[in-house]
XYZ file of C-alpha atoms in Angstrom:
632
model
C 0.093 0.154 0.068
C 1.227 3.215 -0.538
C 0.429 6.344 0.952
C 0.845 9.923 -1.468
C 1.667 12.693 1.455
C 1.216 16.117 0.794
C 2.063 19.405 2.460
C -1.305 20.393 3.456
C -1.490 17.177 4.862
C 0.778 18.843 8.802
C -2.301 21.002 9.184
C -4.289 18.380 10.723
C -6.023 19.823 13.212
C -6.152 19.195 16.823
C -9.215 17.616 19.255
C -9.578 20.005 21.878
C -10.411 16.409 24.161
C -7.558 14.984 23.712
C -3.848 14.079 24.989
C -1.723 15.565 22.433
C 1.403 13.070 22.274
C 5.235 14.285 20.486
C 4.987 9.979 20.345
C 3.550 6.702 21.771
C 4.656 2.995 22.109
C 2.277 0.617 21.482
C 2.721 -2.695 21.903
C -0.010 -5.946 21.219
C 0.233 -9.322 23.687
C -1.000 -12.283 23.109
C -0.783 -16.307 22.258
C 0.287 -16.921 18.931
C -2.915 -17.705 17.988
C -4.529 -15.091 19.186
C -3.676 -12.866 15.636
C -0.613 -10.220 17.704
C 0.815 -9.774 14.077
C -2.367 -9.112 12.234
C -3.897 -6.411 14.404
C -0.428 -4.925 14.543
C 0.127 -4.584 10.848
C -3.169 -2.944 10.684
C -2.726 -0.364 13.593
C 0.661 0.123 11.516
C -1.671 1.181 8.238
C -3.370 3.584 9.825
C -0.584 4.738 11.563
C 1.147 5.566 7.506
C -2.183 6.903 6.453
C -2.624 9.651 9.625
C 1.090 10.851 8.689
C 3.081 9.287 10.914
C 6.241 8.219 11.563
C 6.504 4.963 12.674
C 9.058 1.734 13.437
C 7.379 -1.482 14.483
C 9.230 -4.440 16.401
C 7.124 -8.083 15.286
C 8.433 -10.899 17.722
C 7.152 -14.358 17.571
C 7.811 -17.431 18.992
C 9.904 -20.269 16.798
C 6.935 -22.991 17.642
C 4.370 -23.261 14.988
C 1.776 -23.146 17.375
C 2.995 -24.005 20.976
C 0.500 -24.303 24.182
C -2.036 -22.063 24.472
C -1.802 -19.631 27.167
C 1.954 -20.825 27.994
C 5.294 -17.926 28.207
C 7.214 -19.505 25.221
C 4.228 -18.904 23.310
C 3.575 -15.422 23.729
C 3.820 -13.205 20.041
C 3.981 -9.510 19.505
C 3.284 -6.627 18.613
C 5.719 -3.287 18.698
C 4.909 -0.317 17.233
C 6.855 3.622 18.192
C 4.332 6.162 15.345
C 4.609 10.180 16.158
C 4.701 14.070 14.620
C 8.898 13.704 14.852
C 11.721 11.107 13.438
C 10.959 7.723 14.601
C 14.656 5.649 13.992
C 13.484 2.624 17.031
C 10.663 0.908 18.411
C 10.730 2.236 21.163
C 12.914 1.326 24.804
C 9.733 2.130 27.439
C 5.308 0.651 26.855
C 3.197 4.045 26.750
C 0.563 1.106 25.910
C 0.149 -2.446 26.118
C -2.486 -3.921 25.412
C -2.607 -8.049 27.287
C -4.539 -10.203 25.783
C -4.032 -13.044 28.517
C -1.798 -13.883 31.706
C 0.938 -15.611 29.486
C 0.838 -12.325 27.523
C 0.839 -9.630 30.136
C 3.319 -11.477 32.367
C 6.549 -11.626 29.579
C 5.682 -8.287 29.251
C 4.482 -5.752 31.976
C 8.010 -4.768 33.115
C 8.367 -2.889 29.595
C 5.572 -1.079 30.372
C 6.631 2.676 31.854
C 4.913 3.818 35.193
C 1.691 4.710 34.839
C 0.951 3.592 31.289
C -2.064 2.844 30.165
C -2.670 -1.382 30.791
C -5.805 -2.564 28.201
C -6.083 -6.559 29.622
C -8.995 -8.700 28.972
C -10.745 -9.879 32.018
C -11.509 -13.377 30.461
C -8.765 -14.678 29.604
C -7.811 -14.249 33.481
C -9.401 -18.166 34.223
C -7.419 -20.219 37.355
C -5.715 -22.715 34.351
C -4.747 -19.308 32.281
C -3.025 -17.798 35.356
C -1.466 -20.909 36.089
C 0.407 -21.708 32.986
C 1.854 -18.272 32.585
C 3.075 -18.798 36.007
C 1.150 -16.679 38.515
C 0.074 -18.092 41.899
C -1.880 -15.171 42.683
C -4.637 -13.022 40.244
C -3.253 -9.824 38.866
C -6.204 -8.172 38.573
C -7.188 -8.988 41.920
C -4.189 -8.892 44.479
C -2.791 -5.018 43.534
C 0.971 -5.640 41.560
C -0.459 -3.415 39.135
C -1.024 -0.119 41.211
C 1.603 1.699 39.021
C -0.373 1.457 36.023
C -3.736 2.994 34.570
C -5.505 -0.234 34.049
C -8.477 -0.855 31.759
C -9.989 -4.120 32.533
C -12.490 -5.502 29.993
C -14.884 -8.528 28.535
C -12.792 -8.491 25.602
C -13.583 -11.455 24.260
C -16.872 -11.919 25.289
C -17.897 -8.159 23.701
C -15.884 -8.959 20.457
C -18.382 -12.531 20.622
C -21.562 -10.556 21.001
C -20.986 -8.314 18.245
C -19.840 -10.576 15.869
C -23.147 -12.932 17.047
C -25.323 -10.447 15.622
C -24.070 -9.786 11.767
C -27.242 -10.525 10.140
C -27.221 -14.197 7.915
C -23.930 -15.261 8.886
C -23.708 -18.505 10.502
C -20.042 -18.642 12.806
C -18.369 -20.902 15.427
C -18.220 -19.769 18.886
C -14.576 -20.835 18.671
C -14.145 -18.079 15.117
C -17.059 -15.289 16.831
C -14.235 -15.423 19.830
C -10.821 -15.423 17.935
C -12.397 -11.402 16.299
C -11.286 -10.999 20.345
C -8.423 -9.106 18.439
C -10.589 -6.953 15.796
C -12.025 -5.681 18.710
C -9.181 -5.160 20.448
C -8.430 -3.231 17.802
C -10.863 -0.950 17.925
C -10.688 0.428 20.766
C -6.700 1.381 20.078
C -7.903 3.016 16.901
C -10.141 5.300 18.912
C -7.901 6.613 21.502
C -5.759 7.115 19.323
C -8.221 10.000 17.382
C -8.131 6.456 14.258
C -11.559 6.117 12.901
C -11.937 2.359 11.198
C -12.128 2.859 7.096
C -8.778 2.015 6.004
C -8.658 -0.338 8.654
C -12.064 -2.065 7.102
C -11.164 -1.816 3.555
C -7.887 -3.565 4.856
C -10.120 -6.314 5.745
C -12.155 -7.246 3.760
C -9.351 -7.442 1.441
C -7.364 -10.308 3.737
C -11.160 -11.993 4.026
C -11.849 -11.352 -0.262
C -12.035 -15.316 -0.284
C -14.200 -15.913 3.568
C -17.025 -13.429 3.466
C -18.129 -14.470 6.338
C -14.889 -13.992 8.171
C -14.586 -10.401 7.219
C -17.748 -9.183 8.153
C -17.492 -10.079 11.696
C -14.103 -9.473 11.769
C -15.062 -5.106 11.067
C -18.297 -5.732 13.114
C -15.990 -6.883 16.254
C -14.072 -4.080 14.623
C -15.900 -1.055 14.946
C -17.980 -2.572 18.065
C -14.369 -1.461 20.228
C -14.035 1.356 18.339
C -17.568 2.311 20.047
C -16.424 0.881 23.085
C -14.493 4.104 22.968
C -16.476 6.448 22.013
C -19.556 6.032 25.062
C -17.096 4.433 27.706
C -16.399 7.019 30.353
C -12.396 7.458 30.801
C -11.480 7.053 34.898
C -9.587 10.753 36.529
C -6.646 11.007 34.876
C -7.147 9.117 32.148
C -6.554 10.145 27.939
C -6.945 9.565 24.676
C -4.619 11.135 22.666
C -3.938 12.355 19.012
C -0.428 11.998 17.260
C -0.283 14.940 14.831
C 1.487 13.513 11.402
C 4.833 13.929 11.257
C 6.828 16.398 8.338
C 7.877 14.099 6.436
C 8.676 15.326 2.840
C 5.860 15.678 0.269
C 5.930 12.456 -2.010
C 4.695 8.886 -1.943
C 5.448 5.993 1.036
C 4.869 2.767 1.455
C 5.374 0.288 4.537
C 8.662 -1.463 3.575
C 10.172 -4.296 5.704
C 13.843 -5.445 5.326
C 12.938 -8.256 3.555
C 10.531 -6.124 0.758
C 13.093 -3.569 0.885
C 15.904 -6.857 -0.040
C 13.814 -7.937 -2.934
C 13.227 -4.810 -4.458
C 16.301 -3.487 -4.466
C 18.131 -6.866 -5.716
C 15.390 -6.830 -8.740
C 17.063 -2.719 -9.270
C 19.750 -3.776 -9.443
C 19.537 -6.536 -11.766
C 17.801 -3.913 -13.970
C 20.327 -1.586 -13.706
C 22.993 -4.228 -14.823
C 20.436 -5.287 -18.051
C 20.784 -8.852 -15.927
C 17.912 -11.681 -15.312
C 17.661 -11.817 -11.796
C 17.696 -15.873 -10.141
C 16.758 -16.387 -7.245
C 17.615 -20.051 -5.582
C 17.124 -20.464 -1.607
C 16.088 -23.177 0.723
C 13.572 -22.132 3.057
C 14.707 -20.912 6.950
C 13.563 -18.327 9.191
C 13.950 -16.367 9.526
C 15.270 -15.031 5.011
C 11.995 -17.662 3.811
C 10.046 -14.531 3.066
C 12.173 -13.285 0.228
C 11.493 -16.212 -1.393
C 7.924 -16.069 -1.479
C 7.905 -11.498 -2.116
C 10.699 -12.398 -5.688
C 8.145 -15.443 -6.428
C 5.330 -12.456 -6.363
C 7.555 -10.711 -9.286
C 7.719 -13.733 -11.455
C 5.170 -12.044 -14.162
C 5.811 -9.313 -14.316
C 9.309 -7.970 -13.909
C 10.549 -11.356 -14.782
C 12.273 -12.460 -11.241
C 13.100 -16.701 -11.530
C 12.988 -18.644 -8.269
C 14.005 -21.585 -7.353
C 13.253 -23.624 -4.005
C 15.922 -25.646 -4.198
C 16.265 -29.560 -1.939
C 18.548 -28.197 0.446
C 20.918 -25.366 1.003
C 24.143 -26.541 -0.798
C 22.232 -27.262 -3.992
C 20.479 -23.388 -3.457
C 23.801 -22.026 -2.954
C 25.227 -23.976 -6.096
C 22.270 -23.369 -8.754
C 22.848 -18.738 -7.617
C 26.622 -20.158 -8.850
C 25.279 -21.779 -12.337
C 22.856 -19.199 -12.326
C 25.607 -16.753 -12.478
C 27.941 -18.105 -15.098
C 25.318 -18.476 -17.617
C 24.628 -14.726 -17.427
C 21.742 -13.956 -15.418
C 22.942 -12.742 -11.659
C 22.328 -15.432 -9.242
C 21.299 -14.881 -5.242
C 21.295 -16.435 -2.228
C 19.414 -16.620 0.757
C 19.863 -17.922 4.126
C 20.218 -16.924 8.426
C 23.293 -17.855 9.850
C 23.165 -22.734 10.095
C 21.739 -22.060 6.240
C 24.808 -20.164 5.638
C 27.399 -22.111 6.937
C 26.061 -25.438 4.635
C 25.966 -22.915 1.770
C 30.241 -22.044 2.844
C 31.736 -24.535 0.682
C 30.231 -23.435 -2.387
C 30.366 -19.998 -1.565
C 34.370 -20.837 -1.794
C 34.162 -22.053 -5.479
C 32.166 -18.910 -6.535
C 35.343 -17.148 -4.912
C 37.728 -19.417 -7.114
C 35.595 -19.031 -9.701
C 35.689 -15.143 -9.429
C 31.557 -15.749 -9.878
C 29.491 -12.507 -9.392
C 26.602 -14.317 -6.552
C 24.939 -12.555 -3.645
C 24.232 -14.169 -0.567
C 22.140 -12.428 1.735
C 21.981 -13.625 5.535
C 19.073 -12.533 7.860
C 21.218 -12.875 11.111
C 19.332 -14.992 14.031
C 20.151 -16.229 17.373
C 22.518 -18.820 17.469
C 24.838 -21.220 17.931
C 23.518 -23.940 15.853
C 19.707 -23.848 15.282
C 19.468 -21.437 18.335
C 17.282 -19.029 19.002
C 15.213 -19.304 14.929
C 12.899 -16.140 15.684
C 14.949 -14.249 17.720
C 17.641 -11.154 16.403
C 21.485 -11.331 16.898
C 24.264 -10.239 14.274
C 26.835 -12.989 15.312
C 27.651 -14.042 12.139
C 30.383 -11.421 11.351
C 32.776 -13.505 11.363
C 31.253 -15.974 9.175
C 31.309 -13.720 6.372
C 34.717 -12.066 6.381
C 36.565 -15.003 7.775
C 33.979 -18.186 7.886
C 35.658 -20.547 4.620
C 38.782 -22.647 3.874
C 42.113 -20.806 2.390
C 42.200 -16.879 1.989
C 38.628 -16.422 -0.343
C 37.979 -12.825 0.191
C 34.357 -10.885 -0.578
C 32.979 -8.326 -0.528
C 31.186 -7.800 3.021
C 27.976 -5.361 3.378
C 25.923 -4.743 5.717
C 22.392 -2.760 5.623
C 21.297 -0.934 8.910
C 16.877 0.257 8.303
C 13.998 -2.136 6.274
C 14.985 1.364 3.798
C 19.260 1.442 3.603
C 18.053 -3.127 2.507
C 16.456 -1.531 -1.005
C 20.148 0.340 -0.933
C 22.444 -1.699 -0.662
C 21.202 -4.791 -2.747
C 21.854 -2.159 -5.353
C 25.255 -1.909 -4.189
C 25.476 -5.523 -3.939
C 24.540 -6.007 -7.665
C 26.906 -3.334 -8.300
C 30.098 -4.477 -6.355
C 29.386 -8.256 -7.722
C 28.869 -7.236 -11.615
C 31.544 -5.510 -11.437
C 34.302 -6.785 -9.601
C 33.366 -10.585 -10.925
C 32.584 -11.553 -6.804
C 30.992 -12.888 -4.444
C 28.952 -10.389 -2.260
C 27.182 -11.337 1.528
C 24.195 -8.999 2.311
C 24.454 -9.244 6.283
C 20.369 -8.195 7.742
C 18.888 -9.803 10.661
C 15.452 -11.431 11.931
C 15.219 -7.168 13.418
C 15.336 -5.609 10.066
C 14.097 -8.534 7.819
C 10.653 -7.973 9.816
C 10.250 -4.492 10.967
C 9.037 -1.783 9.045
C 8.614 2.174 8.919
C 7.736 4.278 5.948
C 9.547 4.409 2.789
C 10.218 7.501 0.710
C 9.989 5.109 -3.312
C 12.748 5.902 -5.411
C 12.374 6.777 -8.865
C 14.534 4.095 -10.848
C 14.806 5.610 -13.978
C 16.973 8.348 -11.895
C 19.164 5.800 -11.482
C 22.489 5.724 -13.063
C 22.924 1.728 -15.564
C 25.594 -0.559 -14.588
C 26.674 -1.454 -18.125
C 27.798 -4.939 -17.656
C 28.471 -6.874 -20.583
C 28.611 -10.707 -20.273
C 28.095 -11.386 -23.747
C 31.738 -9.502 -25.275
C 34.571 -11.038 -26.230
C 37.767 -9.362 -24.891
C 40.987 -8.958 -27.459
C 42.762 -12.471 -26.920
C 40.974 -13.370 -24.883
C 41.435 -16.172 -21.990
C 39.263 -16.093 -18.112
C 41.268 -14.964 -16.201
C 43.014 -12.111 -18.061
C 42.432 -8.704 -15.879
C 40.969 -5.558 -16.201
C 43.863 -3.338 -14.739
C 41.918 -0.658 -12.645
C 39.649 -3.332 -11.247
C 41.281 -6.898 -11.162
C 38.265 -8.239 -12.557
C 38.103 -11.269 -15.077
C 35.883 -10.618 -17.944
C 32.108 -12.605 -17.092
C 31.644 -13.990 -20.706
C 28.099 -15.876 -21.233
C 29.279 -19.926 -22.769
C 27.834 -20.429 -25.898
C 29.377 -16.934 -27.467
C 31.449 -17.773 -29.865
C 35.311 -17.261 -29.192
C 34.712 -17.407 -25.904
C 35.560 -21.289 -24.434
C 37.242 -21.423 -21.107
C 37.226 -23.468 -17.901
C 36.387 -22.291 -14.704
C 35.980 -24.629 -11.335
C 37.113 -24.658 -7.919
C 40.834 -26.449 -8.570
C 43.306 -23.491 -8.974
C 43.334 -22.042 -12.328
C 46.635 -20.510 -14.233
C 46.828 -17.054 -13.868
C 45.102 -15.691 -17.028
C 44.666 -18.807 -19.157
C 42.429 -19.985 -16.260
C 44.165 -23.511 -16.993
C 44.695 -26.076 -13.912
C 47.738 -25.065 -11.578
C 49.487 -26.420 -8.893
C 52.366 -24.286 -9.100
C 53.133 -22.723 -6.013
C 54.411 -19.407 -7.502
C 50.655 -19.521 -9.357
C 49.478 -19.862 -6.408
C 50.984 -17.193 -4.006
C 50.647 -14.555 -7.125
C 46.848 -15.970 -8.041
C 45.758 -15.385 -4.107
C 47.404 -11.853 -3.586
C 45.062 -11.261 -6.925
C 42.156 -12.217 -5.266
C 42.937 -10.334 -2.259
C 44.509 -7.402 -3.744
C 41.026 -7.315 -5.962
C 39.036 -6.980 -2.991
C 41.431 -4.765 -1.172
C 40.931 -1.996 -3.867
C 36.850 -1.898 -3.478
C 37.778 0.504 -0.276
C 38.333 3.036 -2.664
C 34.865 2.474 -4.417
C 32.722 3.004 -1.983
C 31.524 6.699 0.044
C 34.002 7.595 2.336
C 33.010 7.197 6.025
C 31.366 9.501 6.884
C 29.807 10.688 11.143
C 25.978 10.238 10.828
C 25.423 12.507 14.382
C 27.656 14.868 16.209
C 31.291 16.396 15.127
C 34.209 15.411 12.390
C 36.135 14.209 16.664
C 35.518 14.647 19.945
C 35.543 13.047 23.439
C 34.015 9.457 22.213
C 32.876 7.712 19.210
C 30.005 5.235 19.450
C 30.409 3.224 16.132
C 27.771 0.214 14.879
C 27.502 -1.324 11.855
C 23.492 -3.036 10.887
C 20.763 -2.176 12.662
C 21.922 -0.647 15.963
C 21.944 2.799 13.537
C 18.605 3.361 15.657
C 19.432 3.215 19.354
C 22.688 4.704 18.572
C 21.732 8.408 16.436
C 18.690 8.649 19.103
C 21.175 8.228 21.942
C 24.063 10.206 20.294
C 20.966 12.985 19.755
C 20.139 12.713 22.950
C 24.053 13.026 25.397
C 24.669 16.214 22.824
C 21.778 17.762 23.761
C 23.423 17.348 27.534
C 26.839 18.945 26.528
C 28.407 16.121 25.499
C 30.887 15.732 23.328
C 29.828 12.325 21.187
C 29.437 11.269 17.820
C 27.897 8.512 16.395
C 29.684 6.413 12.853
C 28.251 3.482 11.217
C 29.712 1.534 9.325
C 27.890 -0.144 5.939
C 30.768 -1.820 3.600
C 31.992 -4.495 6.428
C 34.831 -5.849 4.015
C 36.455 -4.153 2.558
C 36.328 -1.674 4.971
C 35.609 2.501 4.091
C 39.426 3.361 2.612
C 39.510 6.492 5.356
C 37.691 4.418 8.510
C 41.098 5.199 10.464
C 41.249 8.490 10.213
C 37.715 9.459 11.363
C 38.279 6.886 13.823
C 41.460 8.187 15.311
C 39.546 11.082 16.112
C 38.413 9.970 19.113
C 39.970 8.609 22.363
C 37.481 6.243 23.453
C 35.737 4.512 20.779
C 32.781 2.343 21.750
C 30.601 -0.565 20.213
C 27.721 -1.238 20.460
C 26.676 -4.883 18.903
C 24.121 -7.720 19.291
C 27.188 -10.503 19.329
C 30.680 -11.041 21.739
C 32.265 -8.485 20.273
C 32.842 -8.720 16.756
C 33.082 -5.673 14.430
C 35.450 -4.806 17.648
C 37.426 -6.757 16.831
C 37.783 -6.400 13.315
C 38.641 -2.651 14.043
C 41.371 -3.658 17.122
C 42.758 -6.138 14.090
C 42.400 -3.878 11.300
C 43.764 -1.270 12.497
C 45.137 -1.238 16.626
C 42.706 0.684 17.247
C 41.491 0.811 21.592
C 38.167 -0.083 20.569
C 35.879 -1.209 23.480
C 32.764 -3.600 23.103
C 29.308 -3.216 24.525
C 27.532 -6.560 23.126
C 23.940 -7.649 24.183
C 22.806 -10.918 22.533
C 19.409 -11.668 24.424
C 17.368 -11.357 20.904
C 16.287 -8.385 21.313
C 17.623 -4.274 19.601
C 19.373 -2.480 22.093
C 17.143 -0.134 23.937
C 18.353 3.935 23.702
C 18.591 3.864 27.384
C 21.348 0.760 27.277
C 23.706 3.266 24.710
C 23.259 5.997 26.810
C 24.656 4.759 29.751
C 27.468 2.500 28.624
C 28.680 6.261 26.962
C 28.329 7.939 30.007
C 29.516 5.462 32.552
C 33.388 5.801 29.459
C 32.819 9.651 30.152
C 32.405 9.454 33.651
C 28.948 11.448 34.104
C 26.998 8.458 35.957
C 30.227 8.987 39.159
């Protein structure tokens, strides 16, 4: 869904009876069968249509269907939306909607004091309380006294609304499942939203199930009407979050997975090549196969679901050898299985792209939780000296541009490229200004021209890339493979001097790319100061907000964010040497920090986090204050 924002949208009047908020953080929490992801997604659309800037954080269990009412089966959807620039999903919650005891006990600690707690009291039965680990009923024991609590019979109200729909035959189970839409209707009212857009979206989603569409819409409208007619408790308030000051233009909500897929398709278009995506299902990368398969008719994208990870990687190599842009996607465990094939692409010097949507590890680890622990694997994780390019996107929108960059570098330098996202980036979303592809510079890739005196490993003197000649091109007969090749001819060679030369050339080619990528800049703050907070990937939002807040306090702190992980930008050392202290927050046990120490011998300090959740702004603020002695 795209939204056209005009300047006039910034001047909406504020209702006199509502409290105006600069931003708000709302989380929906319930059982994995309660529809929390659908609820959050629909509220996100309403926020986008209202003109708010936003960031979302869907969080769900790894089990396909965990036992109902258990804490490890809780699914949540969090959204931070506002009139100011939003960079994170929010540290603390302003509103928590808890659909059952498990949703309450696992999320309550994130709700700020005096925050609003909306509870479905119909689910707070003794059996559910025990499953969640409660010894007493929190609705009765006073443990919620520091919050503003609305205990409502949400399940009952939703059932009544659904059953009141005429000429519709439904079961009790179907009617109670509309409770998420009743809760959504209430929250829409709470934040001064109507139900028009949400009703349209529900009718589209359930177009083939018209009765289900009708009862969900009925529950939605009933929840909204309840808000309109209820009397708020003393001190309580309904809210209004004005539109953000976003530049006029066409926007759509984009997830990281969508951004990567659209970026790959754009890159292939700019290169004049066919995009071939080969993968094997794995969380959280599976959705990319679904998205790219949907581009087959309009954009000619080819997709292939292989029987395993190795087959997916080698199929992508075959696509690149044949003159397309071969791409394979996975997560850490799957990339580990692809490692030998990636080494083959390094040896054959083919333009292959590997997308790694990182997740918690090791092994199968935490499939649905986020982590940044595959940096070592990406830069170093192959046998022998087999360098390649490693890129990292820092936001859902940036995923698009880094995917385009991956295609550019892969085709220009005839090299595999690893593009890193993570579970948070893959599933979270933000408003994205739709770019004008016609204004982008084509890459001008040629695969059917045979160079004069052609040999498969002759090299461009500037890029050190070997020529890319499609098999079957007259005069372009050649062999490539995994055995070491003789420089120039490409014949199999076991000569020690040749192996040294080829190893040096492959390394020099990748190192030389440092001069063809953007110079490193300071994202926020001064070019020199007391401390630089250095990040990569999805830590961008919390670092950037934390640095802004700390600078408002008068601290000399700057934010440096690295998108090109390998090779590192040519001027990065010069940028970092201007700061006596360097702090590196990352969702691993200290991988980028060790890379920076190894490359530059700088006194970088690690701030690791491996909880499966993104950094909070406050965590980075506290760490910086501690390093500057502000907490003493």
